[in-house]
Short mmCIF file of C-alpha atoms in Angstrom, two decimals:
data_model
loop_
_atom_site.label_atom_id
_atom_site.label_comp_id
_atom_site.label_asym_id
_atom_site.label_seq_id
_atom_site.Cartn_x
_atom_site.Cartn_y
_atom_site.Cartn_z
CA GLY D 1 -6.85 -257.72 41.15
CA VAL D 2 -7.68 -259.06 37.69
CA SER D 3 -11.17 -259.93 36.47
CA VAL D 4 -11.06 -262.83 34.02
CA CYS D 5 -13.54 -262.40 31.13
CA LYS D 6 -14.05 -264.32 27.92
CA THR D 7 -13.35 -262.52 24.65
CA LEU D 8 -16.52 -263.64 22.89
CA SER D 9 -18.33 -262.02 20.02
CA PHE D 10 -22.03 -261.20 20.21
CA ASP D 11 -22.99 -264.34 18.26
CA ASP D 12 -20.86 -266.54 20.54
CA ARG D 13 -22.45 -265.02 23.64
CA VAL D 14 -25.91 -265.72 22.25
CA GLU D 15 -25.01 -269.40 21.86
CA VAL D 16 -23.75 -269.78 25.44
CA SER D 17 -26.40 -267.57 27.03
CA GLY D 18 -28.40 -269.37 29.71
CA GLN D 19 -25.69 -271.93 30.40
CA VAL D 20 -24.29 -272.35 33.91
CA ASP D 21 -20.82 -270.88 34.13
CA VAL D 22 -18.35 -269.64 36.74
CA ALA D 23 -16.19 -266.54 36.48
CA ASN D 24 -13.29 -265.52 38.69
CA VAL D 25 -11.59 -262.39 39.96
CA ILE D 26 -7.94 -263.11 40.76
CA ILE D 27 -6.20 -261.19 43.56
CA TRP D 28 -2.40 -260.98 43.44
CA GLU D 29 0.09 -259.81 46.05
CA PHE D 30 3.07 -257.67 45.08
CA ALA D 31 5.38 -259.67 47.33
CA GLU D 32 4.59 -262.98 45.60
CA TRP D 33 3.96 -263.42 41.87
CA ILE D 34 4.20 -267.22 41.65
CA LYS D 35 0.54 -267.82 42.44
CA PRO D 36 -2.49 -265.63 43.16
CA GLN D 37 -3.33 -264.81 46.74
CA LEU D 38 -7.10 -265.17 46.42
CA VAL D 39 -9.68 -266.19 43.83
CA LEU D 40 -13.11 -264.59 44.05
CA GLN D 41 -15.84 -266.68 42.46
CA SER D 42 -18.83 -265.24 40.62
CA PRO D 43 -21.69 -266.85 38.68
CA HIS D 44 -21.28 -264.21 35.96
CA GLU D 45 -18.39 -262.33 34.41
CA CYS D 46 -17.45 -259.12 36.23
CA PHE D 47 -16.42 -256.29 33.94
CA THR D 48 -15.76 -253.92 36.84
CA PHE D 49 -14.93 -254.33 40.53
CA LYS D 50 -13.50 -252.12 43.27
CA TYR D 51 -12.26 -252.39 46.83
CA ASN D 52 -13.93 -250.42 49.57
CA PRO D 53 -11.55 -247.49 50.21
CA ASN D 54 -12.10 -247.62 53.99
CA MET D 55 -12.75 -251.34 54.52
CA PRO D 56 -10.33 -253.28 52.28
CA ASN D 57 -11.95 -256.60 53.14
CA ILE D 58 -15.08 -255.60 51.17
CA VAL D 59 -15.02 -255.95 47.38
CA VAL D 60 -17.98 -255.16 45.11
CA GLY D 61 -18.36 -255.80 41.40
CA GLY D 62 -20.73 -255.40 38.48
CA CYS D 63 -21.75 -258.48 36.52
CA TYR D 64 -22.52 -259.06 32.87
CA SER D 65 -26.10 -259.87 33.91
CA GLY D 66 -26.55 -256.37 35.37
CA GLN D 67 -26.38 -257.53 38.99
CA ALA D 68 -24.21 -256.19 41.79
CA ILE D 69 -22.07 -258.67 43.69
CA MET D 70 -20.11 -258.42 46.95
CA TRP D 71 -17.34 -260.46 48.58
CA ASN D 72 -16.11 -260.35 52.17
CA LEU D 73 -12.41 -261.25 52.38
CA GLU D 74 -12.09 -261.10 56.17
CA GLU D 75 -12.06 -264.87 56.80
CA ALA D 76 -9.91 -265.63 53.74
CA MET D 77 -7.30 -263.02 54.70
CA ALA D 78 -7.24 -264.32 58.27
CA GLU D 79 -6.59 -267.83 56.95
CA ILE D 80 -3.73 -266.57 54.79
CA GLU D 81 -2.13 -264.74 57.72
CA LYS D 82 -2.49 -267.89 59.82
CA LYS D 83 -0.64 -269.96 57.19
CA LYS D 84 2.13 -267.38 57.00
CA LEU D 85 2.65 -267.53 60.76
CA GLU D 86 2.68 -271.33 60.72
CA LYS D 87 5.21 -271.29 57.90
CA LYS D 88 7.52 -268.94 59.84
CA SER D 89 7.29 -271.01 63.03
CA ASP D 90 7.99 -274.26 61.20
CA ARG D 91 11.55 -273.56 60.07
CA ASN D 92 12.25 -277.21 59.25
CA GLY D 93 9.16 -277.47 57.07
CA ASP D 94 9.06 -277.42 53.32
CA ASP D 95 9.23 -273.92 51.88
CA ASP D 96 7.11 -274.89 48.88
CA ASP D 97 3.51 -274.61 49.99
CA ASP D 98 1.35 -276.26 47.34
CA SER D 99 -1.89 -275.93 49.29
CA VAL D 100 -4.61 -274.23 47.28
CA GLN D 101 -6.72 -271.58 48.92
CA PRO D 102 -10.42 -272.32 48.28
CA PRO D 103 -12.23 -269.68 46.22
CA VAL D 104 -14.09 -266.94 48.07
CA LEU D 105 -17.81 -267.23 47.41
CA PRO D 106 -19.99 -264.12 47.13
CA SER D 107 -21.47 -262.89 50.39
CA ALA D 108 -24.29 -261.08 48.59
CA MET D 109 -25.73 -260.68 45.11
CA SER D 110 -28.49 -258.35 44.03
CA HIS D 111 -31.88 -259.52 42.83
CA ILE D 112 -31.88 -259.70 39.04
CA ASP D 113 -35.38 -258.19 38.69
CA THR D 114 -34.35 -254.98 40.47
CA SER D 115 -30.85 -254.75 38.96
CA HIS D 116 -29.69 -253.26 35.68
CA LYS D 117 -31.19 -254.54 32.44
CA ARG D 118 -27.79 -254.45 30.75
CA MET D 119 -24.20 -255.14 31.77
CA VAL D 120 -22.85 -253.05 34.64
CA ALA D 121 -20.40 -250.74 32.88
CA ASP D 122 -18.82 -248.97 35.85
CA LEU D 123 -19.16 -248.42 39.59
CA ASN D 124 -17.86 -245.99 42.17
CA TRP D 125 -17.91 -245.89 45.98
CA LEU D 126 -19.59 -242.85 47.53
CA ALA D 127 -17.53 -240.71 49.87
CA PRO D 128 -18.00 -241.25 53.63
CA ASP D 129 -19.57 -237.79 53.94
CA CYS D 130 -22.03 -238.53 51.11
CA GLN D 131 -24.12 -241.42 52.39
CA ILE D 132 -27.80 -241.04 51.42
CA ASN D 133 -31.27 -242.32 52.28
CA TYR D 134 -33.86 -243.82 49.94
CA LYS D 135 -34.94 -240.31 48.79
CA GLY D 136 -31.42 -239.35 47.69
CA GLN D 137 -30.94 -236.93 50.58
CA VAL D 138 -27.49 -236.78 52.20
CA LEU D 139 -27.56 -238.07 55.76
CA ALA D 140 -27.04 -235.77 58.72
CA PRO D 141 -23.53 -235.71 60.26
CA GLU D 142 -24.66 -237.69 63.31
CA HIS D 143 -25.44 -240.65 61.02
CA LEU D 144 -22.06 -240.57 59.25
CA ASP D 145 -18.69 -242.01 60.18
CA GLU D 146 -15.35 -242.46 58.47
CA ASN D 147 -16.49 -245.50 56.46
CA SER D 148 -18.23 -245.76 53.11
CA TYR D 149 -21.15 -248.19 52.91
CA GLN D 150 -22.74 -247.20 49.61
CA PHE D 151 -21.70 -247.33 45.96
CA MET D 152 -23.20 -246.39 42.61
CA THR D 153 -23.42 -248.49 39.45
CA ILE D 154 -24.27 -247.43 35.90
CA ALA D 155 -25.19 -249.39 32.78
CA GLY D 156 -26.39 -249.01 29.24
CA ASP D 157 -30.02 -249.10 30.36
CA GLY D 158 -29.84 -245.43 31.38
CA GLN D 159 -30.03 -246.08 35.11
CA ALA D 160 -27.72 -245.14 37.96
CA LEU D 161 -28.37 -247.28 41.04
CA ILE D 162 -27.05 -246.71 44.56
CA TRP D 163 -26.54 -249.78 46.76
CA ASP D 164 -25.92 -250.15 50.48
CA ILE D 165 -23.89 -253.08 51.81
CA ARG D 166 -25.88 -252.93 55.08
CA TYR D 167 -29.04 -254.06 53.31
CA ILE D 168 -29.80 -256.70 55.95
CA ASP D 169 -29.84 -254.12 58.75
CA ILE D 170 -31.95 -251.82 56.57
CA SER D 171 -34.52 -254.55 55.91
CA LYS D 172 -34.75 -255.26 59.66
CA GLY D 173 -35.41 -251.60 60.40
CA ASN D 174 -32.13 -251.06 62.27
CA LEU D 175 -31.27 -248.04 60.11
CA PRO D 176 -34.48 -245.97 59.97
CA HIS D 177 -32.59 -242.84 58.90
CA ILE D 178 -31.90 -244.60 55.57
CA TYR D 179 -35.16 -246.47 55.09
CA LYS D 180 -37.90 -247.44 57.47
CA PRO D 181 -39.68 -250.58 56.26
CA LYS D 182 -43.35 -251.09 56.98
CA SER D 183 -44.14 -253.04 60.16
CA SER D 184 -40.46 -253.22 61.02
CA ASN D 185 -41.13 -254.76 64.45
CA ASP D 186 -42.63 -257.86 62.88
CA ARG D 187 -39.95 -258.10 60.22
CA LYS D 188 -37.17 -258.21 62.80
CA LYS D 189 -38.49 -261.55 63.98
CA GLU D 190 -39.53 -263.02 60.64
CA VAL D 191 -36.77 -261.98 58.25
CA GLU D 192 -33.73 -264.23 57.99
CA ASP D 193 -30.42 -262.96 56.70
CA VAL D 194 -30.30 -265.52 53.89
CA ASN D 195 -33.71 -264.59 52.49
CA VAL D 196 -33.23 -260.82 52.47
CA PRO D 197 -33.01 -259.56 48.86
CA TRP D 198 -30.35 -256.99 48.04
CA LEU D 199 -32.19 -254.06 46.46
CA PRO D 200 -30.94 -250.61 45.44
CA ILE D 201 -31.86 -247.88 47.91
CA PHE D 202 -32.02 -245.18 45.20
CA ARG D 203 -32.68 -245.28 41.48
CA MET D 204 -31.90 -242.48 39.04
CA ASN D 205 -33.13 -242.59 35.44
CA VAL D 206 -30.75 -240.51 33.35
CA LYS D 207 -32.58 -239.04 30.36
CA ARG D 208 -31.63 -236.58 27.66
CA LEU D 209 -32.22 -232.90 28.22
CA GLU D 210 -33.75 -232.47 24.78
CA GLY D 211 -35.27 -235.30 22.86
CA VAL D 212 -36.67 -238.70 23.72
CA GLY D 213 -34.85 -241.66 25.17
CA GLU D 214 -32.51 -242.57 27.97
CA LEU D 215 -28.75 -242.23 27.97
CA SER D 216 -26.67 -245.38 27.68
CA LEU D 217 -23.97 -244.77 30.28
CA CYS D 218 -20.54 -246.39 30.07
CA ARG D 219 -18.14 -244.52 32.41
CA LEU D 220 -18.70 -242.96 35.84
CA LEU D 221 -16.84 -240.41 37.92
CA GLY D 222 -18.11 -239.54 41.40
CA ASN D 223 -16.70 -237.82 44.49
CA ILE D 224 -15.86 -234.78 42.38
CA GLY D 225 -15.19 -232.70 45.47
CA SER D 226 -16.93 -229.65 46.91
CA THR D 227 -15.80 -226.05 47.14
CA ASP D 228 -16.79 -223.18 49.39
CA GLU D 229 -19.30 -222.02 46.80
CA VAL D 230 -20.69 -225.31 45.46
CA ASP D 231 -21.67 -228.51 47.29
CA ARG D 232 -20.84 -231.26 44.78
CA ARG D 233 -21.29 -234.27 47.00
CA SER D 234 -24.28 -235.42 44.95
CA HIS D 235 -22.82 -234.49 41.57
CA ILE D 236 -21.51 -237.10 39.15
CA LEU D 237 -19.86 -237.09 35.75
CA ALA D 238 -20.67 -239.85 33.30
CA THR D 239 -20.19 -240.60 29.63
CA SER D 240 -22.62 -242.19 27.23
CA GLU D 241 -22.14 -244.75 24.49
CA GLU D 242 -22.91 -241.98 21.98
CA GLY D 243 -19.89 -239.98 23.16
CA ASP D 244 -21.68 -237.41 25.36
CA LEU D 245 -20.33 -236.04 28.62
CA VAL D 246 -23.13 -235.89 31.19
CA TYR D 247 -23.15 -233.85 34.41
CA ALA D 248 -25.91 -234.99 36.76
CA ASP D 249 -27.14 -234.32 40.29
CA TRP D 250 -29.27 -236.90 42.12
CA ARG D 251 -30.53 -234.16 44.48
CA ALA D 252 -31.96 -232.15 41.59
CA LYS D 253 -35.25 -230.37 42.15
CA ARG D 254 -38.39 -231.60 40.50
CA ARG D 255 -39.72 -229.79 37.46
CA GLY D 256 -42.94 -228.85 39.20
CA GLY D 257 -41.18 -227.70 42.35
CA GLY D 258 -42.69 -230.44 44.54
CA LYS D 259 -41.13 -231.48 47.80
CA ASP D 260 -39.72 -234.90 48.55
CA ASP D 261 -42.45 -235.57 51.10
CA ASP D 262 -45.27 -235.08 48.61
CA GLU D 263 -46.16 -238.48 47.19
CA ASP D 264 -48.32 -237.02 44.39
CA ASP D 265 -45.58 -234.67 43.30
CA ALA D 266 -43.07 -237.53 43.42
CA VAL D 267 -45.14 -239.41 40.87
CA ASN D 268 -46.07 -236.55 38.58
CA ASP D 269 -42.92 -234.42 38.69
CA VAL D 270 -39.80 -236.31 37.65
CA PRO D 271 -36.56 -234.62 38.74
CA GLU D 272 -34.31 -233.27 36.04
CA TYR D 273 -31.19 -235.15 37.09
CA VAL D 274 -29.07 -234.13 34.09
CA GLN D 275 -27.75 -230.59 34.59
CA TRP D 276 -25.90 -230.25 31.30
CA MET D 277 -24.56 -232.31 28.43
CA ALA D 278 -21.76 -231.72 25.96
CA LYS D 279 -20.39 -233.59 22.99
CA ASP D 280 -17.15 -235.24 24.07
CA HIS D 281 -16.24 -237.82 21.42
CA ASN D 282 -17.77 -239.51 18.42
CA ARG D 283 -17.38 -242.91 20.04
CA PRO D 284 -17.83 -244.26 23.60
CA CYS D 285 -15.41 -243.12 26.25
CA VAL D 286 -12.96 -245.77 27.49
CA ALA D 287 -11.50 -243.84 30.46
CA LEU D 288 -12.69 -241.01 32.69
CA GLN D 289 -10.54 -239.74 35.56
CA GLN D 290 -10.15 -236.67 37.72
CA SER D 291 -6.76 -235.04 38.12
CA PRO D 292 -5.27 -235.72 41.59
CA PHE D 293 -3.70 -232.22 41.62
CA PHE D 294 -6.43 -230.17 39.91
CA PRO D 295 -9.86 -231.41 41.07
CA ASP D 296 -11.69 -229.41 38.41
CA MET D 297 -9.72 -230.97 35.52
CA ILE D 298 -11.15 -234.17 34.00
CA LEU D 299 -9.50 -236.56 31.52
CA SER D 300 -11.69 -238.44 29.02
CA VAL D 301 -10.27 -240.92 26.51
CA SER D 302 -11.97 -242.34 23.43
CA ASP D 303 -10.92 -244.42 20.43
CA TRP D 304 -8.67 -241.89 18.67
CA THR D 305 -8.30 -238.82 20.90
CA PHE D 306 -8.39 -237.71 24.50
CA ASN D 307 -9.83 -234.49 25.92
CA ILE D 308 -9.22 -232.52 29.11
CA TRP D 309 -12.27 -230.79 30.54
CA LYS D 310 -12.65 -228.12 33.20
CA LEU D 311 -15.75 -228.25 35.37
CA GLY D 312 -18.10 -225.43 34.47
CA MET D 313 -17.01 -225.18 30.83
CA SER D 314 -19.08 -226.51 27.93
CA THR D 315 -16.07 -227.23 25.70
CA PRO D 316 -12.85 -229.13 26.43
CA VAL D 317 -9.79 -227.19 27.47
CA PHE D 318 -7.42 -229.41 25.50
CA CYS D 319 -8.03 -231.80 22.59
CA SER D 320 -5.26 -234.14 21.55
CA PRO D 321 -4.38 -234.85 17.92
CA ASP D 322 -5.58 -238.10 16.39
CA ALA D 323 -3.53 -241.12 17.38
CA SER D 324 -2.08 -243.63 14.92
CA THR D 325 -3.89 -246.55 16.61
CA TYR D 326 -6.90 -247.06 18.83
CA LEU D 327 -6.67 -245.78 22.41
CA THR D 328 -7.83 -248.12 25.18
CA GLY D 329 -7.37 -246.15 28.41
CA GLY D 330 -5.67 -243.31 30.23
CA ARG D 331 -4.47 -242.32 33.70
CA TRP D 332 -3.12 -239.19 35.35
CA SER D 333 0.25 -239.59 37.00
CA PRO D 334 -0.22 -239.73 40.81
CA THR D 335 3.05 -237.85 41.41
CA ARG D 336 3.46 -235.51 38.42
CA PRO D 337 0.76 -232.84 37.87
CA GLY D 338 1.53 -232.34 34.19
CA MET D 339 1.83 -235.95 33.06
CA LEU D 340 -0.69 -238.52 31.90
CA LEU D 341 -0.34 -241.96 30.32
CA ILE D 342 -2.45 -243.19 27.41
CA SER D 343 -2.64 -246.91 26.58
CA LYS D 344 -3.12 -248.12 23.01
CA VAL D 345 -4.30 -251.19 21.17
CA ASP D 346 -0.79 -252.08 19.95
CA GLY D 347 0.42 -252.61 23.53
CA ASN D 348 2.31 -249.32 23.82
CA VAL D 349 1.75 -246.50 26.32
CA ASP D 350 2.12 -242.86 25.26
CA VAL D 351 3.51 -240.51 27.91
CA TRP D 352 2.21 -236.94 27.60
CA ASP D 353 4.25 -234.40 29.53
CA PHE D 354 2.68 -230.93 29.27
CA THR D 355 5.79 -229.34 30.73
CA ASP D 356 7.65 -230.56 27.64
CA SER D 357 5.19 -230.49 24.71
CA SER D 358 1.45 -230.54 24.11
CA TYR D 359 1.28 -231.50 20.41
CA LYS D 360 2.83 -234.97 20.64
CA PRO D 361 3.72 -237.53 23.35
CA SER D 362 7.05 -237.05 25.04
CA ALA D 363 7.79 -240.78 25.09
CA THR D 364 6.30 -244.12 24.09
CA LEU D 365 6.74 -247.15 26.34
CA MET D 366 6.59 -250.68 24.93
CA THR D 367 4.76 -252.79 27.52
CA THR D 368 3.06 -255.81 25.90
CA PRO D 369 2.60 -257.25 22.40
CA SER D 370 -1.17 -257.52 22.94
CA ARG D 371 -4.00 -255.05 23.28
CA ILE D 372 -4.02 -253.24 26.62
CA THR D 373 -7.37 -253.57 28.37
CA SER D 374 -6.70 -251.91 31.74
CA MET D 375 -4.09 -249.73 33.41
CA GLU D 376 -3.79 -248.57 37.01
CA PHE D 377 -1.17 -247.00 39.30
CA LEU D 378 -0.50 -248.36 42.77
CA THR D 379 -1.71 -245.66 45.15
CA GLY D 380 -2.64 -245.38 48.80
CA LYS D 381 -0.78 -246.94 51.72
CA PRO D 382 1.12 -249.64 49.72
CA ALA D 383 2.70 -246.99 47.48
CA THR D 384 6.15 -245.67 48.40
CA ALA D 385 7.99 -242.49 47.48
CA LYS D 386 11.00 -244.39 46.13
CA GLN D 387 9.08 -246.68 43.80
CA GLN D 388 6.07 -246.14 41.53
CA LEU D 389 4.34 -249.26 40.19
CA LEU D 390 2.07 -249.41 37.15
CA ALA D 391 -0.14 -252.45 36.54
CA ILE D 392 -1.25 -253.23 32.98
CA GLY D 393 -3.63 -255.96 31.85
CA ASP D 394 -3.86 -257.17 28.26
CA VAL D 395 -6.40 -259.01 26.14
CA VAL D 396 -4.75 -262.43 26.54
CA GLY D 397 -5.23 -262.32 30.32
CA SER D 398 -1.70 -261.42 31.38
CA LEU D 399 -0.94 -258.94 34.15
CA HIS D 400 2.21 -256.84 33.85
CA VAL D 401 3.59 -254.69 36.67
CA PHE D 402 6.21 -252.09 35.74
CA ASP D 403 8.49 -249.95 37.83
CA VAL D 404 8.02 -246.46 36.40
CA PRO D 405 11.37 -244.77 35.61
CA ARG D 406 12.52 -242.07 37.96
CA ASN D 407 12.34 -239.32 35.36
CA LEU D 408 8.66 -240.13 34.75
CA SER D 409 7.68 -240.29 38.42
CA LYS D 410 9.69 -237.48 40.01
CA PRO D 411 8.12 -234.03 39.40
CA VAL D 412 10.22 -231.23 37.96
CA THR D 413 10.69 -227.92 39.75
CA ASN D 414 7.44 -225.93 39.99
CA GLU D 415 5.65 -228.48 37.83
CA LYS D 416 2.24 -227.79 39.34
CA ALA D 417 2.53 -224.04 38.67
CA ILE D 418 3.77 -224.69 35.13
CA THR D 419 0.88 -227.05 34.42
CA GLU D 420 -1.65 -224.62 35.90
CA ASN D 421 -0.33 -221.85 33.64
CA PHE D 422 -0.66 -224.19 30.66
CA PHE D 423 -4.31 -224.90 31.47
CA ASN D 424 -5.01 -221.19 31.99
CA ARG D 425 -3.51 -220.37 28.58
CA GLU D 426 -5.65 -223.05 26.97
CA ILE D 427 -8.76 -221.65 28.68
CA LYS D 428 -7.96 -218.14 27.43
CA ARG D 429 -7.39 -219.51 23.95
CA MET D 430 -10.77 -221.27 23.99
CA ASP D 431 -12.49 -218.09 25.21
CA PHE D 432 -10.84 -216.06 22.47
CA ALA D 433 -11.83 -218.60 19.81
CA GLU D 434 -15.43 -218.61 21.06
CA LYS D 435 -15.62 -214.80 20.99
CA ARG D 436 -14.14 -214.69 17.49
CA GLN D 437 -16.68 -217.27 16.34
CA LEU D 438 -19.55 -215.14 17.66
CA ALA D 439 -18.06 -212.06 16.04
CA ARG D 440 -17.74 -213.90 12.72
CA GLU D 441 -21.34 -215.07 12.87
CA GLU D 442 -22.58 -211.55 13.66
CA GLU D 443 -20.50 -210.11 10.84
CA TYR D 444 -21.86 -212.73 8.44
CA SER D 445 -25.44 -211.92 9.48
CA GLN D 446 -24.88 -208.21 8.93
CA ASN D 447 -23.35 -208.79 5.50
CA ALA D 448 -26.21 -211.10 4.52
CA ALA D 449 -28.77 -208.52 5.65
CA ALA D 450 -26.98 -205.75 3.75
CA ALA D 451 -26.84 -207.88 0.62
CA GLY D 452 -30.58 -208.54 0.89
CA MET D 453 -31.38 -204.85 1.15
CA ASP D 454 -29.27 -204.06 -1.91
CA GLU D 455 -31.20 -206.58 -3.94
#
């Protein structure tokens, strides 16, 4: 899918603000590139959208106005399948089908007063085993299934909101384990589906650990994955517009130690959601992704450099040298543990292979003459072992799909072990450098104290 957005400056957006406009999200099919398969219509530009990982007919997006939007593709996909069957049965018919599929209208859109105050920067679906209630508590196993119904959005207003696509059932009181509305028996009769507002079920204000002010979030990474020692289902990683890496937990305890059931404590004691912060880049992060082979390794990309972080460490494991041009994105290879691709403003893609070298890219691919704005691998059920597809979108609105060469998609022998050894060496190097820094500072303090006594 491709979200079509206007490349307007701030002054141009001020002039057109308040005017009625229509934006589109175009859905393409890999088997047919002549025309798009579906067009999703939105009253505002969508700068981020994602399919439901368990229910592909559900698509949610984040609008420029700060609202969340949802489309249901079930009827549109059924109509497309019907036309395909009719086309196969009518062998004598014309092969050129010029009929235009009507745009898919939104099935739900959040209320603007309870949405973000700034543009939705990123969103992420919660895992099926991490569905929550209005207090942020993870639901009991008897209330969970294999589907994901909730997603989180972030924006520059310092808020992280969690939405539930079953908001109509929640408002009617059919899901009391998530939220039990007041006088639910009366509301079941009075409330109509059309008039039910879509409100977030949980709101998290992300503030700085030290200092005043909220964090302007721009990238989100959820579903980090739990271990035997740590339950990370409620943990998220996010980046701020100031270049900070933020690790937060929406189940964090309140400062005063109050319980969730105490209404007075809920008002007076605000939970400390942010667990730790670290300086990542000097500019906003443009890409944040978890390694598919090493769940504790995180890639963050900014304007000039990219860093690789390990969960639990306060400094990055690997810092790349400065690039010759601006970086616009980055992705781990879904088949090679030691390879990642970095997109640039000149339309090229740098291939970093840590089994080959770590001080410069192993190869540079020329993809488009324009600035690359997005890059994504084809993963999941449509992906095949014989072919690896890479989709790239540029600033002029073109979508390019490339067949990744075999040498860049097929892993080398023992590549995962080689890459793991590389990360371990970098971790040891960082530990040694930190110890030497402490030793130098202690030595400097002793010399300064000795010099003061001599005087």
